[in-house]
mmCIF file of C-alpha atoms in Angstrom:
data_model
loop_
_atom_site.group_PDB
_atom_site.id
_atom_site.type_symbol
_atom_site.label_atom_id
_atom_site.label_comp_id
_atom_site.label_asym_id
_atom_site.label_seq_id
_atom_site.Cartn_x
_atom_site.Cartn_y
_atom_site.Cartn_z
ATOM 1 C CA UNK A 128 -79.558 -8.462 -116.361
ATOM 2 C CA UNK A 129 -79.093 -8.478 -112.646
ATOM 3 C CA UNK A 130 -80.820 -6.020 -110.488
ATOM 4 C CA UNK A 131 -77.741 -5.905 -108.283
ATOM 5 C CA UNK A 132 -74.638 -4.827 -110.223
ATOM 6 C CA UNK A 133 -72.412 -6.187 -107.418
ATOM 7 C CA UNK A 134 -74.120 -10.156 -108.021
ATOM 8 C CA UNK A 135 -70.993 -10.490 -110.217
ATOM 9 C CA UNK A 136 -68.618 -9.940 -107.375
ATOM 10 C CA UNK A 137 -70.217 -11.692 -104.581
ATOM 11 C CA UNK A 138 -70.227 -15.109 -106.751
ATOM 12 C CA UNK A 139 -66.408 -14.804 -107.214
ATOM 13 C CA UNK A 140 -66.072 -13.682 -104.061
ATOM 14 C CA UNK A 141 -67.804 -16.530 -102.649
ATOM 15 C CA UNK A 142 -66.388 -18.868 -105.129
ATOM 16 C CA UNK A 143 -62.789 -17.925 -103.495
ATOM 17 C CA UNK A 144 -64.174 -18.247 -100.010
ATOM 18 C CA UNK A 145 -65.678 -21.732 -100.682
ATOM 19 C CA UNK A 146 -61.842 -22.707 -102.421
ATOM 20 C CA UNK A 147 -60.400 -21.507 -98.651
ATOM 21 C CA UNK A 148 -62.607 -23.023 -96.996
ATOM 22 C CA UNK A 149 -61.898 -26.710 -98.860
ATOM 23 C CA UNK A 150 -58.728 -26.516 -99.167
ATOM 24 C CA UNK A 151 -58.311 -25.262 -95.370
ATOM 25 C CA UNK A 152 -55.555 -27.390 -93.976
ATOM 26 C CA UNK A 153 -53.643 -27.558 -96.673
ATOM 27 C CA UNK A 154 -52.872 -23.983 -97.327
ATOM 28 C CA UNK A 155 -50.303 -22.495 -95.839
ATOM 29 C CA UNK A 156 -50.026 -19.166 -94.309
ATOM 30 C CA UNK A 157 -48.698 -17.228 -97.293
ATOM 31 C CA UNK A 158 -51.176 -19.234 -99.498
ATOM 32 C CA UNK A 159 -53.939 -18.078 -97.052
ATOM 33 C CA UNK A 160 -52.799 -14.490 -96.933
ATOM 34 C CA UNK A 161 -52.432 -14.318 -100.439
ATOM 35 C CA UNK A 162 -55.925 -15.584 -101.279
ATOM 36 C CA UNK A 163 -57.421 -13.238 -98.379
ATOM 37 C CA UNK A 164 -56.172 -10.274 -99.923
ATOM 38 C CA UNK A 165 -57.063 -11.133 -103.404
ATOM 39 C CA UNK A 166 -60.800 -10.953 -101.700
ATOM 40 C CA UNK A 167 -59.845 -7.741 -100.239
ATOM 41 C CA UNK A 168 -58.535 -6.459 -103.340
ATOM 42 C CA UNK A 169 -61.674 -7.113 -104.842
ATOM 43 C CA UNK A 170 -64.121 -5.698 -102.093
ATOM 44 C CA UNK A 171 -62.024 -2.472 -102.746
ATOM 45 C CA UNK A 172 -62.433 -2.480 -106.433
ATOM 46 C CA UNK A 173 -65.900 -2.420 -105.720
ATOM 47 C CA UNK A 174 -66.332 -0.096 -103.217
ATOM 48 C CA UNK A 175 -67.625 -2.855 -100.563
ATOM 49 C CA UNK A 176 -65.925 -0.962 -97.677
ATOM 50 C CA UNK A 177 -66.700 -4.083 -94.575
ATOM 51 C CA UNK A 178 -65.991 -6.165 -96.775
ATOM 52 C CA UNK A 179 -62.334 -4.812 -97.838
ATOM 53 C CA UNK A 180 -61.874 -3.962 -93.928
ATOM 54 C CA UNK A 181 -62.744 -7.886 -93.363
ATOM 55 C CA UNK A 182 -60.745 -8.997 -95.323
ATOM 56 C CA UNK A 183 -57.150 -6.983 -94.758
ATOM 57 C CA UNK A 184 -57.899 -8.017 -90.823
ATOM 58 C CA UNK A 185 -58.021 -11.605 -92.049
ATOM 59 C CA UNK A 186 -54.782 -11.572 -94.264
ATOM 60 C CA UNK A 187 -52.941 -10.436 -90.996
ATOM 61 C CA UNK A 188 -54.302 -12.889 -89.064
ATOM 62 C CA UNK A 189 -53.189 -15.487 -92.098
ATOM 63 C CA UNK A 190 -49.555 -14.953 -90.944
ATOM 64 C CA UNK A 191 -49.992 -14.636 -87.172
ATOM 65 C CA UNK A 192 -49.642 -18.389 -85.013
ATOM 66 C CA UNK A 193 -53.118 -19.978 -83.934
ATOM 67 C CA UNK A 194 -54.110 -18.708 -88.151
ATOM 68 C CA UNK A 195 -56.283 -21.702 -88.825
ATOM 69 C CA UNK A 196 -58.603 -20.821 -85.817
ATOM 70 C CA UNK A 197 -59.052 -16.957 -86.968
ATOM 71 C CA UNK A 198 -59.468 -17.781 -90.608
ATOM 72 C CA UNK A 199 -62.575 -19.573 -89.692
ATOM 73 C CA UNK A 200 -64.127 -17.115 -87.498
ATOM 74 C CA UNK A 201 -63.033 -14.140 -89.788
ATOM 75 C CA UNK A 202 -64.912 -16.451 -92.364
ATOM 76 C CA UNK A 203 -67.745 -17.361 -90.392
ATOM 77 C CA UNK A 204 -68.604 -13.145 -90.935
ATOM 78 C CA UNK A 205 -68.110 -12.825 -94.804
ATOM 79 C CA UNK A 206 -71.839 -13.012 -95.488
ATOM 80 C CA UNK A 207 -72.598 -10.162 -92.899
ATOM 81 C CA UNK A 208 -69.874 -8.276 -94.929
ATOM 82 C CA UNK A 209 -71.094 -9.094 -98.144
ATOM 83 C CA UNK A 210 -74.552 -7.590 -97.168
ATOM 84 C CA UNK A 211 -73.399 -4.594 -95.580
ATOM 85 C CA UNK A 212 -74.067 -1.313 -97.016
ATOM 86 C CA UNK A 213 -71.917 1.252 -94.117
ATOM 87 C CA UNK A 214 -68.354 1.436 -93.063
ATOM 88 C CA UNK A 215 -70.150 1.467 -89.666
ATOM 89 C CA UNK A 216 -70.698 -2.478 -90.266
ATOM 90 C CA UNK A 217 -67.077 -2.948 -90.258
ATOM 91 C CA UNK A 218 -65.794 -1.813 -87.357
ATOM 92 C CA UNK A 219 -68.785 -3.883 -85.791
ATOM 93 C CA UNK A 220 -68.046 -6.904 -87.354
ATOM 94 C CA UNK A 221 -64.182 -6.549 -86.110
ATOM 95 C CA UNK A 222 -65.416 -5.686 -83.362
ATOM 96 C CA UNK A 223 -67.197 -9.105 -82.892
ATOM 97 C CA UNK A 224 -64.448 -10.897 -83.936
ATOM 98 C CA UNK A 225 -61.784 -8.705 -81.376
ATOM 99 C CA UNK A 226 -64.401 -10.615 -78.880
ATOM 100 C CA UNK A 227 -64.495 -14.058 -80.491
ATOM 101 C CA UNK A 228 -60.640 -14.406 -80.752
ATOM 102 C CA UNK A 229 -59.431 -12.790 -77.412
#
């Protein structure tokens, strides 16, 4: 048995990122949204509060023109929201990413 009880939910987790990230070009918005907030739907199941926050950033970005170029650097921070333990961690890492897209 796993020491972490959350090992589970970051392997599908990253399981659906690595699916995003090959299928990339060939999703389209909705497809991207839809697959973003299945992630965030799970983070929230789970109590993984960056993670969730992440995530429903990135689903409205999945809709908004110039998507393709946010998706990446929303996922670019899914590990750092993965590891995080505060709600603190979130507004940082939207933070960084308010910075990175603007």
């Amino acid at each position: 048995m796993a020491s972490d009880p959350l090992t589970l939910v970051r392997s599908q987790i990253g399981a659906r990122v690595a699916e995003i990230q090959q299928l990339g070009q060939r999703l389209s918005p909705l497809d991207l949204h839809a697959r973003m907030d299945s992630i965030r739907q799970l983070a929230a199941e789970h109590g993984m509060v960056a993670l969730e926050g992440l995530a429903r950033y990135t689903t409205q970005l999945a809709l908004l023109p110039g998507h393709r170029v946010a998706m990446r650097s929303c996922l670019e921070h899914i590990d750092e929201a993965l590891d995080s333990r505060s709600s603190r961690d979130c507004t940082t890492i939207l933070a960084a990413l308010a910075v990175r897209l603007h």
